[in-house]
Amino acid sequence: MSKMSKEMIHLLGNYGHIGFTFVAAIFVGMGGGIYLDRKVFDDRTTPWFTFIGLAFGIAAGFKSLFDIIIKQQDKD
Amino acid sequence: MEHPILFISIILEKLGLPIPHGPVGHTLIEQLCAPYMTYTWFTMIFLMVVGKLTLGNLEIVPGKGQNFWEIIIGGMDNFFVENMGRDLTDKLFPMIATFALYIAVANLIGLIPGFMSPTSSINTTLALTIIVWITHHIIGFRANGFAYLKHFLGPMPVLIPLMLPIEIIANVARLLSLSIRLFGNIMAKETLLGILFLLAGAYFAPLPIMILGVLVSLVQAMVFVLLTVVYFTQSNEHVH
């Protein structure tokens, strides 16, 4: 394999998963919030835990993005 | 969408075994005969038979087959040592290398007409991901004891209420992103190939997608293994 395509595959491996990781964190956060609202508190708190979960999910998404960047900076 | 022709399913049907019509069957035998199960077994048998045929008797001066495997295993070993160190590699090499070979073969097998990728079913990828996810926690607890939980508490005590939910969400998201990435990429490849075969198979329309499919298959197998290695390294790190 040539040098160019090897580097390309390394870049794809290191950065190709950023989008999925970000979205998955938001989905997990919001899903947890919805679960708390619907199942644990029986719709008594309805919009609140969903929004709190969404906020934490977005924060977790940015945190995992941040981790990827920090890890790459350490390596270089 | 129904996959065009799957030859193992046809053989099993001729043998009188029930083939599920949906993605998953109802009875146990139907579930065992679901295409992604039969093709998983096919991949396993393929890897074992090829390994046995090419590595039947090891020699000091390697022949063709042994050379091939030495390059692949040696390359993977170098890659793991670079990323997670000698100790962890020696402990975990069999598991991660098996995952790498299995996923790569399972992805590529779907490019041959009459076969499907077992990894285009969420059940397969989720099973692989759950094994990795549980293993990385076990590694963390074995390396650090209960101090491993400090990984989830953030840099300073004041921030614990803020950082704990964020870290837990980010950790559970690994389960989701790792499984859905592999499943989504391979399922998209399979579906696209199926549709192009139906629409214009006689004019070689699926050919460009097949070329891209080879790239996607290898890259996705590599991404899965790379992330597995990264997670293992992170949980093995000392907590400060």
PDB file of C-alpha atoms in Angstrom:
ATOM      1  CA  MET A   1       0.000   0.000   0.000  1.00  0.00           C
ATOM      2  CA  SER A   2       1.351   3.415  -0.880  1.00  0.00           C
ATOM      3  CA  LYS A   3       2.219   6.005   1.762  1.00  0.00           C
ATOM      4  CA  MET A   4      -0.579   8.325   0.698  1.00  0.00           C
ATOM      5  CA  SER A   5      -3.437   5.844   1.021  1.00  0.00           C
ATOM      6  CA  LYS A   6      -2.046   4.520   4.306  1.00  0.00           C
ATOM      7  CA  GLU A   7      -2.154   8.011   5.750  1.00  0.00           C
ATOM      8  CA  MET A   8      -5.637   8.481   4.319  1.00  0.00           C
ATOM      9  CA  ILE A   9      -6.866   5.341   6.084  1.00  0.00           C
ATOM     10  CA  HIS A  10      -5.240   6.471   9.330  1.00  0.00           C
ATOM     11  CA  LEU A  11      -7.017   9.810   9.077  1.00  0.00           C
ATOM     12  CA  LEU A  12     -10.319   8.070   8.344  1.00  0.00           C
ATOM     13  CA  GLY A  13      -9.776   5.821  11.339  1.00  0.00           C
ATOM     14  CA  ASN A  14      -8.953   8.663  13.682  1.00  0.00           C
ATOM     15  CA  TYR A  15     -11.522  11.229  12.593  1.00  0.00           C
ATOM     16  CA  GLY A  16     -14.171   9.278  10.678  1.00  0.00           C
ATOM     17  CA  HIS A  17     -16.088   8.429  13.832  1.00  0.00           C
ATOM     18  CA  ILE A  18     -16.468  11.979  15.178  1.00  0.00           C
ATOM     19  CA  GLY A  19     -19.942  12.496  13.761  1.00  0.00           C
ATOM     20  CA  PHE A  20     -21.345   9.229  15.074  1.00  0.00           C
ATOM     21  CA  THR A  21     -19.847   9.724  18.524  1.00  0.00           C
ATOM     22  CA  PHE A  22     -21.315  13.216  18.810  1.00  0.00           C
ATOM     23  CA  VAL A  23     -24.798  12.157  17.707  1.00  0.00           C
ATOM     24  CA  ALA A  24     -24.807   9.028  19.866  1.00  0.00           C
ATOM     25  CA  ALA A  25     -24.030  11.083  22.987  1.00  0.00           C
ATOM     26  CA  ILE A  26     -26.937  13.440  22.274  1.00  0.00           C
ATOM     27  CA  PHE A  27     -29.289  10.506  21.643  1.00  0.00           C
ATOM     28  CA  VAL A  28     -28.262   8.726  24.842  1.00  0.00           C
ATOM     29  CA  GLY A  29     -28.682  11.919  26.895  1.00  0.00           C
ATOM     30  CA  MET A  30     -32.083  12.760  25.481  1.00  0.00           C
ATOM     31  CA  GLY A  31     -33.236   9.129  25.622  1.00  0.00           C
ATOM     32  CA  GLY A  32     -32.304   8.964  29.279  1.00  0.00           C
ATOM     33  CA  GLY A  33     -34.219  12.178  29.922  1.00  0.00           C
ATOM     34  CA  ILE A  34     -37.312  10.892  28.150  1.00  0.00           C
ATOM     35  CA  TYR A  35     -37.084   7.606  30.058  1.00  0.00           C
ATOM     36  CA  LEU A  36     -36.935   9.473  33.384  1.00  0.00           C
ATOM     37  CA  ASP A  37     -39.941  11.605  32.439  1.00  0.00           C
ATOM     38  CA  ARG A  38     -42.175   8.855  31.083  1.00  0.00           C
ATOM     39  CA  LYS A  39     -41.332   5.757  33.097  1.00  0.00           C
ATOM     40  CA  VAL A  40     -39.800   6.865  36.400  1.00  0.00           C
ATOM     41  CA  PHE A  41     -41.885   9.973  37.126  1.00  0.00           C
ATOM     42  CA  ASP A  42     -45.024   8.949  35.201  1.00  0.00           C
ATOM     43  CA  ASP A  43     -45.331  12.118  33.072  1.00  0.00           C
ATOM     44  CA  ARG A  44     -45.536  14.372  36.137  1.00  0.00           C
ATOM     45  CA  THR A  45     -42.349  16.251  35.257  1.00  0.00           C
ATOM     46  CA  THR A  46     -42.777  16.003  31.522  1.00  0.00           C
ATOM     47  CA  PRO A  47     -40.684  18.486  29.661  1.00  0.00           C
ATOM     48  CA  TRP A  48     -38.039  19.021  32.321  1.00  0.00           C
ATOM     49  CA  PHE A  49     -35.942  15.883  32.436  1.00  0.00           C
ATOM     50  CA  THR A  50     -36.038  15.666  28.641  1.00  0.00           C
ATOM     51  CA  PHE A  51     -34.451  19.108  28.388  1.00  0.00           C
ATOM     52  CA  ILE A  52     -31.953  18.437  31.167  1.00  0.00           C
ATOM     53  CA  GLY A  53     -30.988  15.150  29.498  1.00  0.00           C
ATOM     54  CA  LEU A  54     -30.661  16.897  26.138  1.00  0.00           C
ATOM     55  CA  ALA A  55     -28.379  19.536  27.666  1.00  0.00           C
ATOM     56  CA  PHE A  56     -26.201  16.895  29.325  1.00  0.00           C
ATOM     57  CA  GLY A  57     -26.165  14.898  26.109  1.00  0.00           C
ATOM     58  CA  ILE A  58     -24.911  17.859  24.089  1.00  0.00           C
ATOM     59  CA  ALA A  59     -22.313  18.555  26.762  1.00  0.00           C
ATOM     60  CA  ALA A  60     -21.202  14.915  26.632  1.00  0.00           C
ATOM     61  CA  GLY A  61     -20.976  15.125  22.843  1.00  0.00           C
ATOM     62  CA  PHE A  62     -18.686  18.147  23.038  1.00  0.00           C
ATOM     63  CA  LYS A  63     -16.662  16.470  25.762  1.00  0.00           C
ATOM     64  CA  SER A  64     -16.004  13.411  23.613  1.00  0.00           C
ATOM     65  CA  LEU A  65     -15.078  15.704  20.696  1.00  0.00           C
ATOM     66  CA  PHE A  66     -12.679  17.527  23.010  1.00  0.00           C
ATOM     67  CA  ASP A  67     -11.149  14.216  24.122  1.00  0.00           C
ATOM     68  CA  ILE A  68     -10.428  13.209  20.532  1.00  0.00           C
ATOM     69  CA  ILE A  69      -8.662  16.522  19.853  1.00  0.00           C
ATOM     70  CA  ILE A  70      -6.616  16.361  23.080  1.00  0.00           C
ATOM     71  CA  LYS A  71      -5.581  12.771  22.358  1.00  0.00           C
ATOM     72  CA  GLN A  72      -4.431  13.718  18.868  1.00  0.00           C
ATOM     73  CA  GLN A  73      -2.479  16.719  20.161  1.00  0.00           C
ATOM     74  CA  ASP A  74      -0.683  14.516  22.670  1.00  0.00           C
ATOM     75  CA  LYS A  75       0.312  12.144  19.915  1.00  0.00           C
ATOM     76  CA  ASP A  76       1.754  14.802  17.598  1.00  0.00           C
TER      77      ASP A  76
ATOM     78  CA  MET B   1     -36.019  -5.207   1.913  1.00  0.00           C
ATOM     79  CA  GLU B   2     -35.539  -8.800   0.845  1.00  0.00           C
ATOM     80  CA  HIS B   3     -31.997  -9.700  -0.072  1.00  0.00           C
ATOM     81  CA  PRO B   4     -31.908 -11.084  -3.642  1.00  0.00           C
ATOM     82  CA  ILE B   5     -30.496 -14.630  -3.391  1.00  0.00           C
ATOM     83  CA  LEU B   6     -28.728 -16.174  -0.403  1.00  0.00           C
ATOM     84  CA  PHE B   7     -27.382 -19.565  -1.265  1.00  0.00           C
ATOM     85  CA  ILE B   8     -27.028 -20.923   2.294  1.00  0.00           C
ATOM     86  CA  SER B   9     -30.675 -20.084   2.950  1.00  0.00           C
ATOM     87  CA  ILE B  10     -31.665 -21.902  -0.250  1.00  0.00           C
ATOM     88  CA  ILE B  11     -29.655 -24.990   0.725  1.00  0.00           C
ATOM     89  CA  LEU B  12     -31.164 -24.994   4.205  1.00  0.00           C
ATOM     90  CA  GLU B  13     -34.652 -24.622   2.751  1.00  0.00           C
ATOM     91  CA  LYS B  14     -34.041 -27.605   0.465  1.00  0.00           C
ATOM     92  CA  LEU B  15     -32.941 -29.568   3.535  1.00  0.00           C
ATOM     93  CA  GLY B  16     -36.327 -28.836   5.093  1.00  0.00           C
ATOM     94  CA  LEU B  17     -35.228 -26.348   7.740  1.00  0.00           C
ATOM     95  CA  PRO B  18     -37.481 -23.334   8.333  1.00  0.00           C
ATOM     96  CA  ILE B  19     -36.120 -20.020   7.010  1.00  0.00           C
ATOM     97  CA  PRO B  20     -37.589 -16.908   8.655  1.00  0.00           C
ATOM     98  CA  HIS B  21     -39.376 -14.552   6.280  1.00  0.00           C
ATOM     99  CA  GLY B  22     -38.819 -11.442   8.366  1.00  0.00           C
ATOM    100  CA  PRO B  23     -35.427 -10.322   9.644  1.00  0.00           C
ATOM    101  CA  VAL B  24     -35.748 -12.543  12.754  1.00  0.00           C
ATOM    102  CA  GLY B  25     -37.748 -15.744  13.153  1.00  0.00           C
ATOM    103  CA  HIS B  26     -40.179 -16.792  15.891  1.00  0.00           C
ATOM    104  CA  THR B  27     -39.081 -20.257  16.966  1.00  0.00           C
ATOM    105  CA  LEU B  28     -35.568 -21.158  18.089  1.00  0.00           C
ATOM    106  CA  ILE B  29     -34.734 -23.101  14.914  1.00  0.00           C
ATOM    107  CA  GLU B  30     -35.983 -20.227  12.762  1.00  0.00           C
ATOM    108  CA  GLN B  31     -33.817 -17.817  14.716  1.00  0.00           C
ATOM    109  CA  LEU B  32     -30.808 -20.079  14.292  1.00  0.00           C
ATOM    110  CA  CYS B  33     -31.458 -20.266  10.549  1.00  0.00           C
ATOM    111  CA  ALA B  34     -31.724 -16.496  10.083  1.00  0.00           C
ATOM    112  CA  PRO B  35     -29.306 -15.416   7.338  1.00  0.00           C
ATOM    113  CA  TYR B  36     -27.027 -13.383   9.581  1.00  0.00           C
ATOM    114  CA  MET B  37     -26.570 -16.436  11.847  1.00  0.00           C
ATOM    115  CA  THR B  38     -25.814 -18.888   9.040  1.00  0.00           C
ATOM    116  CA  TYR B  39     -23.400 -16.453   7.423  1.00  0.00           C
ATOM    117  CA  THR B  40     -21.702 -15.837  10.777  1.00  0.00           C
ATOM    118  CA  TRP B  41     -21.065 -19.562  10.999  1.00  0.00           C
ATOM    119  CA  PHE B  42     -19.907 -19.574   7.411  1.00  0.00           C
ATOM    120  CA  THR B  43     -17.386 -16.834   8.213  1.00  0.00           C
ATOM    121  CA  MET B  44     -16.175 -18.730  11.277  1.00  0.00           C
ATOM    122  CA  ILE B  45     -15.760 -21.971   9.327  1.00  0.00           C
ATOM    123  CA  PHE B  46     -14.031 -20.084   6.508  1.00  0.00           C
ATOM    124  CA  LEU B  47     -11.492 -18.523   8.874  1.00  0.00           C
ATOM    125  CA  MET B  48     -10.826 -21.829  10.620  1.00  0.00           C
ATOM    126  CA  VAL B  49     -10.471 -23.851   7.420  1.00  0.00           C
ATOM    127  CA  VAL B  50      -8.231 -21.273   5.738  1.00  0.00           C
ATOM    128  CA  GLY B  51      -6.105 -21.045   8.864  1.00  0.00           C
ATOM    129  CA  LYS B  52      -5.792 -24.809   9.050  1.00  0.00           C
ATOM    130  CA  LEU B  53      -4.984 -25.170   5.347  1.00  0.00           C
ATOM    131  CA  THR B  54      -2.346 -22.461   5.229  1.00  0.00           C
ATOM    132  CA  LEU B  55      -0.824 -23.036   8.655  1.00  0.00           C
ATOM    133  CA  GLY B  56      -1.165 -26.818   8.900  1.00  0.00           C
ATOM    134  CA  ASN B  57       2.548 -27.365   9.452  1.00  0.00           C
ATOM    135  CA  LEU B  58       4.673 -24.397  10.481  1.00  0.00           C
ATOM    136  CA  GLU B  59       8.094 -24.190   8.887  1.00  0.00           C
ATOM    137  CA  ILE B  60      11.194 -22.171   9.613  1.00  0.00           C
ATOM    138  CA  VAL B  61      11.389 -20.977   6.020  1.00  0.00           C
ATOM    139  CA  PRO B  62       7.808 -19.852   5.468  1.00  0.00           C
ATOM    140  CA  GLY B  63       5.881 -20.764   2.350  1.00  0.00           C
ATOM    141  CA  LYS B  64       3.215 -18.640   0.656  1.00  0.00           C
ATOM    142  CA  GLY B  65       0.417 -19.202   3.152  1.00  0.00           C
ATOM    143  CA  GLN B  66       2.569 -18.781   6.214  1.00  0.00           C
ATOM    144  CA  ASN B  67       4.093 -15.594   4.801  1.00  0.00           C
ATOM    145  CA  PHE B  68       0.641 -14.077   4.329  1.00  0.00           C
ATOM    146  CA  TRP B  69      -0.384 -14.754   7.910  1.00  0.00           C
ATOM    147  CA  GLU B  70       2.952 -13.608   9.299  1.00  0.00           C
ATOM    148  CA  ILE B  71       2.535 -10.243   7.586  1.00  0.00           C
ATOM    149  CA  ILE B  72      -1.046  -9.817   8.824  1.00  0.00           C
ATOM    150  CA  ILE B  73      -0.447 -10.972  12.405  1.00  0.00           C
ATOM    151  CA  GLY B  74       2.877  -9.131  12.614  1.00  0.00           C
ATOM    152  CA  GLY B  75       1.315  -5.929  11.306  1.00  0.00           C
ATOM    153  CA  MET B  76      -1.534  -6.113  13.797  1.00  0.00           C
ATOM    154  CA  ASP B  77       0.881  -6.847  16.633  1.00  0.00           C
ATOM    155  CA  ASN B  78       2.987  -3.790  15.749  1.00  0.00           C
ATOM    156  CA  PHE B  79      -0.111  -1.625  15.535  1.00  0.00           C
ATOM    157  CA  PHE B  80      -1.396  -2.753  18.950  1.00  0.00           C
ATOM    158  CA  VAL B  81       1.993  -2.358  20.614  1.00  0.00           C
ATOM    159  CA  GLU B  82       2.306   1.169  19.221  1.00  0.00           C
ATOM    160  CA  ASN B  83      -1.073   2.105  20.647  1.00  0.00           C
ATOM    161  CA  MET B  84      -1.423   0.240  23.929  1.00  0.00           C
ATOM    162  CA  GLY B  85       1.947  -1.134  24.965  1.00  0.00           C
ATOM    163  CA  ARG B  86       3.458  -4.600  25.208  1.00  0.00           C
ATOM    164  CA  ASP B  87       1.724  -5.882  28.378  1.00  0.00           C
ATOM    165  CA  LEU B  88      -1.842  -5.170  27.345  1.00  0.00           C
ATOM    166  CA  THR B  89      -1.173  -6.433  23.825  1.00  0.00           C
ATOM    167  CA  ASP B  90       0.076  -9.768  25.102  1.00  0.00           C
ATOM    168  CA  LYS B  91      -3.023 -10.144  27.243  1.00  0.00           C
ATOM    169  CA  LEU B  92      -5.610  -9.085  24.687  1.00  0.00           C
ATOM    170  CA  PHE B  93      -4.108  -9.842  21.289  1.00  0.00           C
ATOM    171  CA  PRO B  94      -6.162 -13.026  20.637  1.00  0.00           C
ATOM    172  CA  MET B  95      -9.452 -11.259  21.275  1.00  0.00           C
ATOM    173  CA  ILE B  96      -8.821  -8.074  19.280  1.00  0.00           C
ATOM    174  CA  ALA B  97      -7.108  -9.850  16.388  1.00  0.00           C
ATOM    175  CA  THR B  98     -10.039 -12.274  16.144  1.00  0.00           C
ATOM    176  CA  PHE B  99     -12.436  -9.362  16.061  1.00  0.00           C
ATOM    177  CA  ALA B 100     -10.383  -7.666  13.343  1.00  0.00           C
ATOM    178  CA  LEU B 101     -10.221 -10.765  11.131  1.00  0.00           C
ATOM    179  CA  TYR B 102     -13.858 -11.648  11.717  1.00  0.00           C
ATOM    180  CA  ILE B 103     -15.169  -8.156  10.974  1.00  0.00           C
ATOM    181  CA  ALA B 104     -12.983  -7.701   7.903  1.00  0.00           C
ATOM    182  CA  VAL B 105     -14.007 -11.055   6.408  1.00  0.00           C
ATOM    183  CA  ALA B 106     -17.639 -10.584   7.384  1.00  0.00           C
ATOM    184  CA  ASN B 107     -17.719  -7.152   5.727  1.00  0.00           C
ATOM    185  CA  LEU B 108     -16.002  -8.284   2.545  1.00  0.00           C
ATOM    186  CA  ILE B 109     -18.065 -11.456   2.120  1.00  0.00           C
ATOM    187  CA  GLY B 110     -21.148  -9.347   1.355  1.00  0.00           C
ATOM    188  CA  LEU B 111     -19.586  -8.122  -1.893  1.00  0.00           C
ATOM    189  CA  ILE B 112     -19.878 -11.574  -3.474  1.00  0.00           C
ATOM    190  CA  PRO B 113     -23.298 -12.202  -5.017  1.00  0.00           C
ATOM    191  CA  GLY B 114     -25.162 -14.876  -3.078  1.00  0.00           C
ATOM    192  CA  PHE B 115     -23.604 -13.915   0.239  1.00  0.00           C
ATOM    193  CA  MET B 116     -24.524 -11.318   2.833  1.00  0.00           C
ATOM    194  CA  SER B 117     -22.513  -9.569   5.515  1.00  0.00           C
ATOM    195  CA  PRO B 118     -23.407 -10.834   8.991  1.00  0.00           C
ATOM    196  CA  THR B 119     -22.359  -7.392  10.217  1.00  0.00           C
ATOM    197  CA  SER B 120     -25.267  -5.799   8.344  1.00  0.00           C
ATOM    198  CA  SER B 121     -27.489  -6.988  11.203  1.00  0.00           C
ATOM    199  CA  ILE B 122     -27.573  -4.888  14.376  1.00  0.00           C
ATOM    200  CA  ASN B 123     -27.594  -8.092  16.474  1.00  0.00           C
ATOM    201  CA  THR B 124     -24.092  -9.071  15.371  1.00  0.00           C
ATOM    202  CA  THR B 125     -22.529  -5.637  15.805  1.00  0.00           C
ATOM    203  CA  LEU B 126     -24.250  -5.036  19.139  1.00  0.00           C
ATOM    204  CA  ALA B 127     -22.969  -8.376  20.430  1.00  0.00           C
ATOM    205  CA  LEU B 128     -19.404  -7.474  19.432  1.00  0.00           C
ATOM    206  CA  THR B 129     -19.762  -4.018  20.978  1.00  0.00           C
ATOM    207  CA  ILE B 130     -21.156  -5.299  24.280  1.00  0.00           C
ATOM    208  CA  ILE B 131     -18.199  -7.667  24.614  1.00  0.00           C
ATOM    209  CA  VAL B 132     -15.763  -4.793  24.013  1.00  0.00           C
ATOM    210  CA  TRP B 133     -17.629  -2.441  26.355  1.00  0.00           C
ATOM    211  CA  ILE B 134     -17.751  -4.893  29.255  1.00  0.00           C
ATOM    212  CA  THR B 135     -14.119  -5.880  28.699  1.00  0.00           C
ATOM    213  CA  HIS B 136     -12.901  -2.292  28.870  1.00  0.00           C
ATOM    214  CA  HIS B 137     -14.578  -1.819  32.248  1.00  0.00           C
ATOM    215  CA  ILE B 138     -13.089  -5.084  33.511  1.00  0.00           C
ATOM    216  CA  ILE B 139      -9.635  -3.933  32.383  1.00  0.00           C
ATOM    217  CA  GLY B 140     -10.162  -0.622  34.171  1.00  0.00           C
ATOM    218  CA  PHE B 141     -11.162  -2.277  37.440  1.00  0.00           C
ATOM    219  CA  ARG B 142      -8.302  -4.764  37.279  1.00  0.00           C
ATOM    220  CA  ALA B 143      -5.709  -2.070  36.569  1.00  0.00           C
ATOM    221  CA  ASN B 144      -6.893   0.556  39.062  1.00  0.00           C
ATOM    222  CA  GLY B 145      -9.206  -1.138  41.548  1.00  0.00           C
ATOM    223  CA  PHE B 146     -12.032   1.088  42.721  1.00  0.00           C
ATOM    224  CA  ALA B 147      -9.951   4.146  41.898  1.00  0.00           C
ATOM    225  CA  TYR B 148     -11.116   3.458  38.330  1.00  0.00           C
ATOM    226  CA  LEU B 149     -14.366   5.202  39.251  1.00  0.00           C
ATOM    227  CA  LYS B 150     -12.371   8.454  39.512  1.00  0.00           C
ATOM    228  CA  HIS B 151     -12.270   8.375  35.699  1.00  0.00           C
ATOM    229  CA  PHE B 152     -15.920   9.399  35.839  1.00  0.00           C
ATOM    230  CA  LEU B 153     -15.580  12.193  38.373  1.00  0.00           C
ATOM    231  CA  GLY B 154     -13.880  14.888  36.337  1.00  0.00           C
ATOM    232  CA  PRO B 155     -10.830  16.979  37.269  1.00  0.00           C
ATOM    233  CA  MET B 156     -11.967  18.560  40.567  1.00  0.00           C
ATOM    234  CA  PRO B 157     -14.452  17.722  43.333  1.00  0.00           C
ATOM    235  CA  VAL B 158     -16.567  20.866  42.784  1.00  0.00           C
ATOM    236  CA  LEU B 159     -17.467  19.737  39.286  1.00  0.00           C
ATOM    237  CA  ILE B 160     -18.630  16.222  40.239  1.00  0.00           C
ATOM    238  CA  PRO B 161     -22.393  16.888  39.906  1.00  0.00           C
ATOM    239  CA  LEU B 162     -21.770  18.319  36.448  1.00  0.00           C
ATOM    240  CA  MET B 163     -19.131  15.873  35.221  1.00  0.00           C
ATOM    241  CA  LEU B 164     -20.618  12.599  36.497  1.00  0.00           C
ATOM    242  CA  PRO B 165     -23.712  12.597  34.232  1.00  0.00           C
ATOM    243  CA  ILE B 166     -21.648  13.846  31.301  1.00  0.00           C
ATOM    244  CA  GLU B 167     -19.037  11.118  31.704  1.00  0.00           C
ATOM    245  CA  ILE B 168     -21.682   8.405  32.131  1.00  0.00           C
ATOM    246  CA  ILE B 169     -23.560   9.587  29.041  1.00  0.00           C
ATOM    247  CA  ALA B 170     -20.342   9.757  27.030  1.00  0.00           C
ATOM    248  CA  ASN B 171     -19.456   6.234  28.155  1.00  0.00           C
ATOM    249  CA  VAL B 172     -22.849   4.719  27.303  1.00  0.00           C
ATOM    250  CA  ALA B 173     -22.740   6.551  23.984  1.00  0.00           C
ATOM    251  CA  ARG B 174     -19.697   4.435  23.095  1.00  0.00           C
ATOM    252  CA  LEU B 175     -21.960   1.386  23.121  1.00  0.00           C
ATOM    253  CA  LEU B 176     -24.355   3.050  20.716  1.00  0.00           C
ATOM    254  CA  SER B 177     -21.869   4.709  18.378  1.00  0.00           C
ATOM    255  CA  LEU B 178     -19.568   1.703  18.020  1.00  0.00           C
ATOM    256  CA  SER B 179     -22.382  -0.697  17.115  1.00  0.00           C
ATOM    257  CA  ILE B 180     -24.450   1.630  14.946  1.00  0.00           C
ATOM    258  CA  ARG B 181     -21.445   2.886  12.960  1.00  0.00           C
ATOM    259  CA  LEU B 182     -20.467  -0.587  11.805  1.00  0.00           C
ATOM    260  CA  PHE B 183     -24.062  -1.697  11.288  1.00  0.00           C
ATOM    261  CA  GLY B 184     -25.057   1.456   9.399  1.00  0.00           C
ATOM    262  CA  ASN B 185     -22.107   1.486   7.042  1.00  0.00           C
ATOM    263  CA  ILE B 186     -22.369  -2.179   6.103  1.00  0.00           C
ATOM    264  CA  MET B 187     -26.164  -2.184   5.891  1.00  0.00           C
ATOM    265  CA  ALA B 188     -26.030   0.845   3.592  1.00  0.00           C
ATOM    266  CA  LYS B 189     -23.499  -0.928   1.368  1.00  0.00           C
ATOM    267  CA  GLU B 190     -25.614  -4.092   1.213  1.00  0.00           C
ATOM    268  CA  THR B 191     -28.874  -2.259   0.523  1.00  0.00           C
ATOM    269  CA  LEU B 192     -27.319  -0.058  -2.134  1.00  0.00           C
ATOM    270  CA  LEU B 193     -25.796  -3.087  -3.866  1.00  0.00           C
ATOM    271  CA  GLY B 194     -29.123  -4.937  -3.722  1.00  0.00           C
ATOM    272  CA  ILE B 195     -31.058  -2.035  -5.221  1.00  0.00           C
ATOM    273  CA  LEU B 196     -28.500  -1.437  -7.978  1.00  0.00           C
ATOM    274  CA  PHE B 197     -28.518  -5.152  -8.834  1.00  0.00           C
ATOM    275  CA  LEU B 198     -32.297  -5.068  -9.159  1.00  0.00           C
ATOM    276  CA  LEU B 199     -32.331  -1.862 -11.198  1.00  0.00           C
ATOM    277  CA  ALA B 200     -29.431  -2.240 -13.623  1.00  0.00           C
ATOM    278  CA  GLY B 201     -27.464  -5.328 -12.749  1.00  0.00           C
ATOM    279  CA  ALA B 202     -27.040  -6.222 -16.422  1.00  0.00           C
ATOM    280  CA  TYR B 203     -25.199  -2.941 -17.108  1.00  0.00           C
ATOM    281  CA  PHE B 204     -22.643  -3.372 -14.275  1.00  0.00           C
ATOM    282  CA  ALA B 205     -24.199  -0.514 -12.305  1.00  0.00           C
ATOM    283  CA  PRO B 206     -23.140  -1.965  -8.903  1.00  0.00           C
ATOM    284  CA  LEU B 207     -19.477  -2.056  -9.929  1.00  0.00           C
ATOM    285  CA  PRO B 208     -18.429   1.409  -8.636  1.00  0.00           C
ATOM    286  CA  ILE B 209     -20.263   0.781  -5.368  1.00  0.00           C
ATOM    287  CA  MET B 210     -18.435  -2.532  -5.049  1.00  0.00           C
ATOM    288  CA  ILE B 211     -15.089  -0.738  -5.320  1.00  0.00           C
ATOM    289  CA  LEU B 212     -16.197   1.691  -2.645  1.00  0.00           C
ATOM    290  CA  GLY B 213     -17.519  -1.289  -0.693  1.00  0.00           C
ATOM    291  CA  VAL B 214     -14.055  -2.808  -0.419  1.00  0.00           C
ATOM    292  CA  LEU B 215     -12.748   0.467   1.002  1.00  0.00           C
ATOM    293  CA  VAL B 216     -15.678   0.868   3.417  1.00  0.00           C
ATOM    294  CA  SER B 217     -15.362  -2.729   4.621  1.00  0.00           C
ATOM    295  CA  LEU B 218     -11.670  -2.449   5.428  1.00  0.00           C
ATOM    296  CA  VAL B 219     -11.926   1.033   6.920  1.00  0.00           C
ATOM    297  CA  GLN B 220     -14.839   0.073   9.151  1.00  0.00           C
ATOM    298  CA  ALA B 221     -13.047  -3.028  10.404  1.00  0.00           C
ATOM    299  CA  MET B 222     -10.023  -0.843  11.130  1.00  0.00           C
ATOM    300  CA  VAL B 223     -12.080   1.830  12.885  1.00  0.00           C
ATOM    301  CA  PHE B 224     -13.718  -0.766  15.108  1.00  0.00           C
ATOM    302  CA  VAL B 225     -10.375  -2.243  16.105  1.00  0.00           C
ATOM    303  CA  LEU B 226      -8.749   1.174  16.546  1.00  0.00           C
ATOM    304  CA  LEU B 227     -11.529   2.360  18.853  1.00  0.00           C
ATOM    305  CA  THR B 228     -11.397  -0.900  20.801  1.00  0.00           C
ATOM    306  CA  VAL B 229      -7.675  -0.341  21.327  1.00  0.00           C
ATOM    307  CA  VAL B 230      -8.247   3.286  22.333  1.00  0.00           C
ATOM    308  CA  TYR B 231     -10.928   2.366  24.885  1.00  0.00           C
ATOM    309  CA  PHE B 232      -8.753  -0.368  26.380  1.00  0.00           C
ATOM    310  CA  THR B 233      -5.815   2.037  26.648  1.00  0.00           C
ATOM    311  CA  GLN B 234      -7.913   4.740  28.283  1.00  0.00           C
ATOM    312  CA  SER B 235      -9.375   2.447  30.931  1.00  0.00           C
ATOM    313  CA  ASN B 236      -5.954   0.923  31.609  1.00  0.00           C
ATOM    314  CA  GLU B 237      -4.380   4.350  32.245  1.00  0.00           C
ATOM    315  CA  HIS B 238      -3.467   5.292  35.780  1.00  0.00           C
ATOM    316  CA  VAL B 239      -5.898   7.614  37.496  1.00  0.00           C
ATOM    317  CA  HIS B 240      -4.330  10.812  38.751  1.00  0.00           C
TER     318      HIS B 240
END
